[in-house]
PDB file of C-alpha atoms in Angstrom:
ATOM      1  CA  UNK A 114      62.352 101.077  27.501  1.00  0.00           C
ATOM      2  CA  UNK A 115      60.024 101.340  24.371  1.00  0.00           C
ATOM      3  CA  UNK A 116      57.213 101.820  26.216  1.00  0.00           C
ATOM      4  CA  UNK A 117      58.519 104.217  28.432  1.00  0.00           C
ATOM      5  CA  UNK A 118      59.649 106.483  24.988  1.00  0.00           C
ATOM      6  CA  UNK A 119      56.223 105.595  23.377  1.00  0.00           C
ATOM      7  CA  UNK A 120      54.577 107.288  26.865  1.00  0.00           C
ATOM      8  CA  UNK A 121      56.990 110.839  26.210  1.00  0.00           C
ATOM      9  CA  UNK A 122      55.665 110.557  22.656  1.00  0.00           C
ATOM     10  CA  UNK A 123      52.296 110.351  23.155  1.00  0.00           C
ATOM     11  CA  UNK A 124      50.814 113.126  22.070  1.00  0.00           C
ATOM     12  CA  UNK A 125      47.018 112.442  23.175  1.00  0.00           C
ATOM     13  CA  UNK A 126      45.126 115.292  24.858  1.00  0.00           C
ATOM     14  CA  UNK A 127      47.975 118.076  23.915  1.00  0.00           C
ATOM     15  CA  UNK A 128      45.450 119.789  22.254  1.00  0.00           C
ATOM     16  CA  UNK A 129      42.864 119.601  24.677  1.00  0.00           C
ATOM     17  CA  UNK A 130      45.521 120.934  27.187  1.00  0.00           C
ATOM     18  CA  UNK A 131      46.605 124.128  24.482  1.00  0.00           C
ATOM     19  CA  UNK A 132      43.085 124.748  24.401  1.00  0.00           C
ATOM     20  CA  UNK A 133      42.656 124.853  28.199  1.00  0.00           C
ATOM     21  CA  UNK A 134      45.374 127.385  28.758  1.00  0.00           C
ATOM     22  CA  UNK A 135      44.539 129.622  25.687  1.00  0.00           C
ATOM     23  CA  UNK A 136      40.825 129.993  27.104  1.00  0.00           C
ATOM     24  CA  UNK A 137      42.943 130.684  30.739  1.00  0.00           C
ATOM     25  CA  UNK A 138      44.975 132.791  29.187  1.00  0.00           C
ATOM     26  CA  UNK A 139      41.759 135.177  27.547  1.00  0.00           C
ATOM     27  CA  UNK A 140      39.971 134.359  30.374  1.00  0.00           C
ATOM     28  CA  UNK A 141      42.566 136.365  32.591  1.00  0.00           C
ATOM     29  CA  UNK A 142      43.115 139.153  29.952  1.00  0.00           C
ATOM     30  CA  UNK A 143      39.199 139.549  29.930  1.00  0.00           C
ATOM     31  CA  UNK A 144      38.863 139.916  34.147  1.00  0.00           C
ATOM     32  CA  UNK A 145      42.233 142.389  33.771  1.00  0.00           C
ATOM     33  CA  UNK A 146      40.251 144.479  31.243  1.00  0.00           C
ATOM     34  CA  UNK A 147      36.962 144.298  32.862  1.00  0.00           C
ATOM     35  CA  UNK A 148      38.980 145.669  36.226  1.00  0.00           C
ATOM     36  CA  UNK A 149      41.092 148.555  35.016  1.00  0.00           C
ATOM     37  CA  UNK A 150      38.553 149.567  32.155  1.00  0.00           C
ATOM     38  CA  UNK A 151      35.033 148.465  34.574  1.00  0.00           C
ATOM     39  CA  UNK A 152      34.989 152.211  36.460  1.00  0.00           C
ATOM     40  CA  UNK A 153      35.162 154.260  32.753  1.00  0.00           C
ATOM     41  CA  UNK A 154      32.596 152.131  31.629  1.00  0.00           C
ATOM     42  CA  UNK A 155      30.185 152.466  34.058  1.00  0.00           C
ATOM     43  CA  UNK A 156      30.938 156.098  34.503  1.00  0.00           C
ATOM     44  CA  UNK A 157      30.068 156.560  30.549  1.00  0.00           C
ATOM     45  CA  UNK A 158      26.778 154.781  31.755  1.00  0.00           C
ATOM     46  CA  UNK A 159      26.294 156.867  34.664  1.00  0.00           C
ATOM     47  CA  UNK A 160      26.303 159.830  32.190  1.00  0.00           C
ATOM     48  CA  UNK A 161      24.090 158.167  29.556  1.00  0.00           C
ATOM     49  CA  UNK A 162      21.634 157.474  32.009  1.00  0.00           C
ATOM     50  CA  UNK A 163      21.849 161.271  33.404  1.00  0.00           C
ATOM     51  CA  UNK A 164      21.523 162.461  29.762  1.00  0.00           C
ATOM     52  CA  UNK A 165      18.323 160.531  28.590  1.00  0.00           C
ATOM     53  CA  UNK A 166      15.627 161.867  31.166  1.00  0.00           C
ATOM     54  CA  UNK A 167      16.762 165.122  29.617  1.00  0.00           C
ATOM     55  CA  UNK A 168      15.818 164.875  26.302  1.00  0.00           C
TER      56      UNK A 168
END
């Protein structure tokens, strides 16, 4: 029975495992940004690109 407590107490690789979902967890708010916000940037681009043989 000790063992088995010591085993829910264990608290080895928890922070490994926080750090694993907080990098999920940016790495899915990064991919959501880059898709809703991806067409305005490249359309700012676009018009950068149109704009510089001109001057």
């Amino acid at each position: 029975m000790k063992k088995l407590i010591a085993w829910f107490k264990d608290e080895e690789g928890q922070g490994m495992v926080e750090y694993a979902l907080l990098v999920g967890l940016i790495a899915i708010v990064v991919i959501a940004g880059l898709i809703i916000l991806g067409p305005r940037i490249r359309y700012m681009f676009e018009d950068v690109a149109d704009t510089l043989p001109a001057v």
